[in-house]
PDB file of C-alpha atoms in Angstrom:
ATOM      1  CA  UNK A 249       5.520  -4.616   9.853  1.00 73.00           C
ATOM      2  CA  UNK A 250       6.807  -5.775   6.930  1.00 75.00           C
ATOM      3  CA  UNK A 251       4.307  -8.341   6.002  1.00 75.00           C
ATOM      4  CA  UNK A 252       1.786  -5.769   7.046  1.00 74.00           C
ATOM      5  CA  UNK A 253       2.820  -3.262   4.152  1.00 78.00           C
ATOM      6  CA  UNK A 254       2.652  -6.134   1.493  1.00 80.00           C
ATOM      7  CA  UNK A 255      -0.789  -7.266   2.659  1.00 79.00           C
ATOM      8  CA  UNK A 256      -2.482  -4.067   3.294  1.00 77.00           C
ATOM      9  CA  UNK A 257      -0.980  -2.861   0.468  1.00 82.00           C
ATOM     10  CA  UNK A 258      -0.224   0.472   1.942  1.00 80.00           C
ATOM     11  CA  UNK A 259       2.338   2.325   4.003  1.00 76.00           C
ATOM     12  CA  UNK A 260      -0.270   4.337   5.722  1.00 78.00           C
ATOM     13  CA  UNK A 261       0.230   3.738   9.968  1.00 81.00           C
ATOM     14  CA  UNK A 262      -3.568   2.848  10.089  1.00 78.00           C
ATOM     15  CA  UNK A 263      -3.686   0.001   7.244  1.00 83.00           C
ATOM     16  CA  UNK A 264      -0.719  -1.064   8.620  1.00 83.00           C
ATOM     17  CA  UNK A 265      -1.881  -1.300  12.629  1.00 85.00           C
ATOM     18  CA  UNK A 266      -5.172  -3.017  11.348  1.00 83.00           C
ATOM     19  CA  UNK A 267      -2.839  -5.832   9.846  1.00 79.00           C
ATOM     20  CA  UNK A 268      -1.179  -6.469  13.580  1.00 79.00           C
ATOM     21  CA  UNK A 269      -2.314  -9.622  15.261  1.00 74.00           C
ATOM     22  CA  UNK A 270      -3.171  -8.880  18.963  1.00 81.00           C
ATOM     23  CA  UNK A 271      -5.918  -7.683  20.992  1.00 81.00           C
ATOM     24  CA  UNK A 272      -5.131  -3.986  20.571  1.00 81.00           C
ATOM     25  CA  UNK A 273      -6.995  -1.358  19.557  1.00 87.00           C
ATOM     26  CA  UNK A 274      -5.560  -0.007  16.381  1.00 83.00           C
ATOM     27  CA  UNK A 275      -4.940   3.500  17.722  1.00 87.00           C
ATOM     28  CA  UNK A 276      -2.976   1.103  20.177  1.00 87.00           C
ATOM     29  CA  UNK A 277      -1.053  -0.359  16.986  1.00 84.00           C
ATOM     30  CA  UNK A 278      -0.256   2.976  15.856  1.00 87.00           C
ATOM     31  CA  UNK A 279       1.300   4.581  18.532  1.00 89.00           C
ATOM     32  CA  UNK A 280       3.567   1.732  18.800  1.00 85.00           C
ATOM     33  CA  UNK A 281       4.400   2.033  15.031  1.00 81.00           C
ATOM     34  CA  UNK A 282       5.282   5.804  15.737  1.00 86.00           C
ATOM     35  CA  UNK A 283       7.533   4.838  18.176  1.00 86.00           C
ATOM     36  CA  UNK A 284       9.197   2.392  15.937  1.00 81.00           C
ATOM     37  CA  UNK A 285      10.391   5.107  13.212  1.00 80.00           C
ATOM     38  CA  UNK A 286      10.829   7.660  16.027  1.00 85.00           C
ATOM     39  CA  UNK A 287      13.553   5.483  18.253  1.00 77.00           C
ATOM     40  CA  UNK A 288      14.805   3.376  15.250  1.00 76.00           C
ATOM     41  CA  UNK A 289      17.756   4.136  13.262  1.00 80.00           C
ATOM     42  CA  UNK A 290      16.344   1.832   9.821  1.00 75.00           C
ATOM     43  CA  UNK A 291      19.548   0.362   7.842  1.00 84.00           C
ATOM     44  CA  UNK A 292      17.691   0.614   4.420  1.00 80.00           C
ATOM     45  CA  UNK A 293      20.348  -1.152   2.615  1.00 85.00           C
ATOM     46  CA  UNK A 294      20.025  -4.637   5.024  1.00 88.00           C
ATOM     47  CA  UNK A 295      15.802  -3.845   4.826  1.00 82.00           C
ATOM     48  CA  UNK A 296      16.254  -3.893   1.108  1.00 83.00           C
ATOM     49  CA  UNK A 297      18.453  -7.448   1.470  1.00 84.00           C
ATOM     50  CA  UNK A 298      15.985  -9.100   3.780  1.00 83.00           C
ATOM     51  CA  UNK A 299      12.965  -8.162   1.245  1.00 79.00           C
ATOM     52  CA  UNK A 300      14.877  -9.133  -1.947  1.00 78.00           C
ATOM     53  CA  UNK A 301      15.734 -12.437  -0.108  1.00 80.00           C
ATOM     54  CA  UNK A 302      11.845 -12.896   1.496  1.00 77.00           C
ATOM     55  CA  UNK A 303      10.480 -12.284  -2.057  1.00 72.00           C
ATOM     56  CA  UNK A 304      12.767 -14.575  -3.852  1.00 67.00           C
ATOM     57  CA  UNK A 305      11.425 -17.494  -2.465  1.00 63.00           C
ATOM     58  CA  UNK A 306       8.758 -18.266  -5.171  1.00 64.00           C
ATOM     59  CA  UNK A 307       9.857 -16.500  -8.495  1.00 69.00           C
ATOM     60  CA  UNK A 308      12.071 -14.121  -9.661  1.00 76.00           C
ATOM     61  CA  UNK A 309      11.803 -10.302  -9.655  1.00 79.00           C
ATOM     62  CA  UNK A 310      10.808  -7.547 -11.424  1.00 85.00           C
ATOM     63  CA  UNK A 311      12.837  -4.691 -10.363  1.00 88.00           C
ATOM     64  CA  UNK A 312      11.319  -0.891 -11.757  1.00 92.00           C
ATOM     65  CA  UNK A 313      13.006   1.873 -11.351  1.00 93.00           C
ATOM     66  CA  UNK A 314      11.293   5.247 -11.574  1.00 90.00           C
ATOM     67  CA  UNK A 315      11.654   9.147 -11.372  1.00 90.00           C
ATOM     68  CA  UNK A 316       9.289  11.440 -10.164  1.00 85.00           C
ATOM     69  CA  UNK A 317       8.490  15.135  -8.645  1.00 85.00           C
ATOM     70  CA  UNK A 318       6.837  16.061  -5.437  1.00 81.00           C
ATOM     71  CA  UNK A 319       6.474  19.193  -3.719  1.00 80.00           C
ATOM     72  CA  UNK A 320       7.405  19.478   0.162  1.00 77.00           C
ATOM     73  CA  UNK A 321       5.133  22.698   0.429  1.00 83.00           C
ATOM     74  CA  UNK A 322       7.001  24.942  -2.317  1.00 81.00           C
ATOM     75  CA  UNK A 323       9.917  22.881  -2.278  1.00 81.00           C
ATOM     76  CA  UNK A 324      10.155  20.476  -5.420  1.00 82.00           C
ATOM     77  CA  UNK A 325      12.251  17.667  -4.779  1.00 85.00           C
ATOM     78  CA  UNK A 326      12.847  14.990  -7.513  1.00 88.00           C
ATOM     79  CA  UNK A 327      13.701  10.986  -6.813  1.00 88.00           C
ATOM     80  CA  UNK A 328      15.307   8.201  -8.494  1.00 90.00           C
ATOM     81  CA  UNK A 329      13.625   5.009  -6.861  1.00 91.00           C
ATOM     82  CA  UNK A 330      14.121   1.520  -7.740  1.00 91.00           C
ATOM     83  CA  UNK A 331      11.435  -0.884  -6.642  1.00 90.00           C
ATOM     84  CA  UNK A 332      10.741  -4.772  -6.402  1.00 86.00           C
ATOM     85  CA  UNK A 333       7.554  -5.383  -8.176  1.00 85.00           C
ATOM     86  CA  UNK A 334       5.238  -7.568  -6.154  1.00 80.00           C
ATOM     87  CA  UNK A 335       2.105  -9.599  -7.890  1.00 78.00           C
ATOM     88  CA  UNK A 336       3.160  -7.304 -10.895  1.00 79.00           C
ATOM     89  CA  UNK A 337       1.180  -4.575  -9.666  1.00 83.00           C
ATOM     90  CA  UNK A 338       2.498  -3.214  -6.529  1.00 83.00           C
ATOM     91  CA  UNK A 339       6.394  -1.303  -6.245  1.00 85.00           C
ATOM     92  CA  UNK A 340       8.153  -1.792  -2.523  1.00 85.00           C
ATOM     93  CA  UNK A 341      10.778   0.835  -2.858  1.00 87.00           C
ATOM     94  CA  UNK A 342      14.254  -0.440  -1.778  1.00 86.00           C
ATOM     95  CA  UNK A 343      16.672   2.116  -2.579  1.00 87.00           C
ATOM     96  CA  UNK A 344      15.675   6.312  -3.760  1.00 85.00           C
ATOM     97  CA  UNK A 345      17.849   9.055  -4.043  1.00 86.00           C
ATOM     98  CA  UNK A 346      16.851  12.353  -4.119  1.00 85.00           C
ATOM     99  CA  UNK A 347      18.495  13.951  -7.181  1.00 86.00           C
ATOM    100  CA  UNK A 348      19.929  17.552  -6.948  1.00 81.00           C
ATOM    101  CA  UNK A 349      18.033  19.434  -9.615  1.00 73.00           C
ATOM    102  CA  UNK A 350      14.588  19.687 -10.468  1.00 66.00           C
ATOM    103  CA  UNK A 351      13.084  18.044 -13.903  1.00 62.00           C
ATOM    104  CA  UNK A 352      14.054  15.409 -16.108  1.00 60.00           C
ATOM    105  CA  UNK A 353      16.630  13.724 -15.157  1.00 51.00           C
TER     106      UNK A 353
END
């Protein structure tokens, strides 16, 4: 899955189920990507470890870390994310936090 989000470039199920090699239909793909997240407890410190370590193999790393706003419906919630840059034009988040008040930071 993880080679999937690096070469489709996207975190979206669909882009990720087209990247799957087997003879499944991608709906197929993304059921069985829901049920990943659903059933799956995800250590995001180790996932951040095993990408550092699968990206280091080559070069070394740009790491970016950035803060930004959403809204969650009405809700404004505002992250601290730091990233691994990949072919200097792509972030994969490894760590966020979501920081307690909205605005600057």
């Amino acid at each position: 899955m993880i080679l999937g989000v690096i070469s489709s470039r996207s975190v979206q199920h669909h882009a990720l189920a087209a990247h799957f090699v087997n003879d499944l239909q991608i709906s197929s793909n993304i059921r069985r990507i829901e049920r990943f997240f659903k059933e799956q407890m995800i250590d995001f410190g180790s996932l951040a470890k095993i990408l550092l370590e699968m990206l280091t193999l080559h070069h070394k790393l740009d790491l970016v870390m950035d803060r930004t706003n959403w809204e969650f419906g009405k809700s404004p919630m505002n992250f601290l994310v730091l990233s691994v840059l990949v072919d200097g034009q792509h972030g994969i988040p490894l760590f966020w936090r979501v920081l307690p008040k909205h605005g600057t930071s």
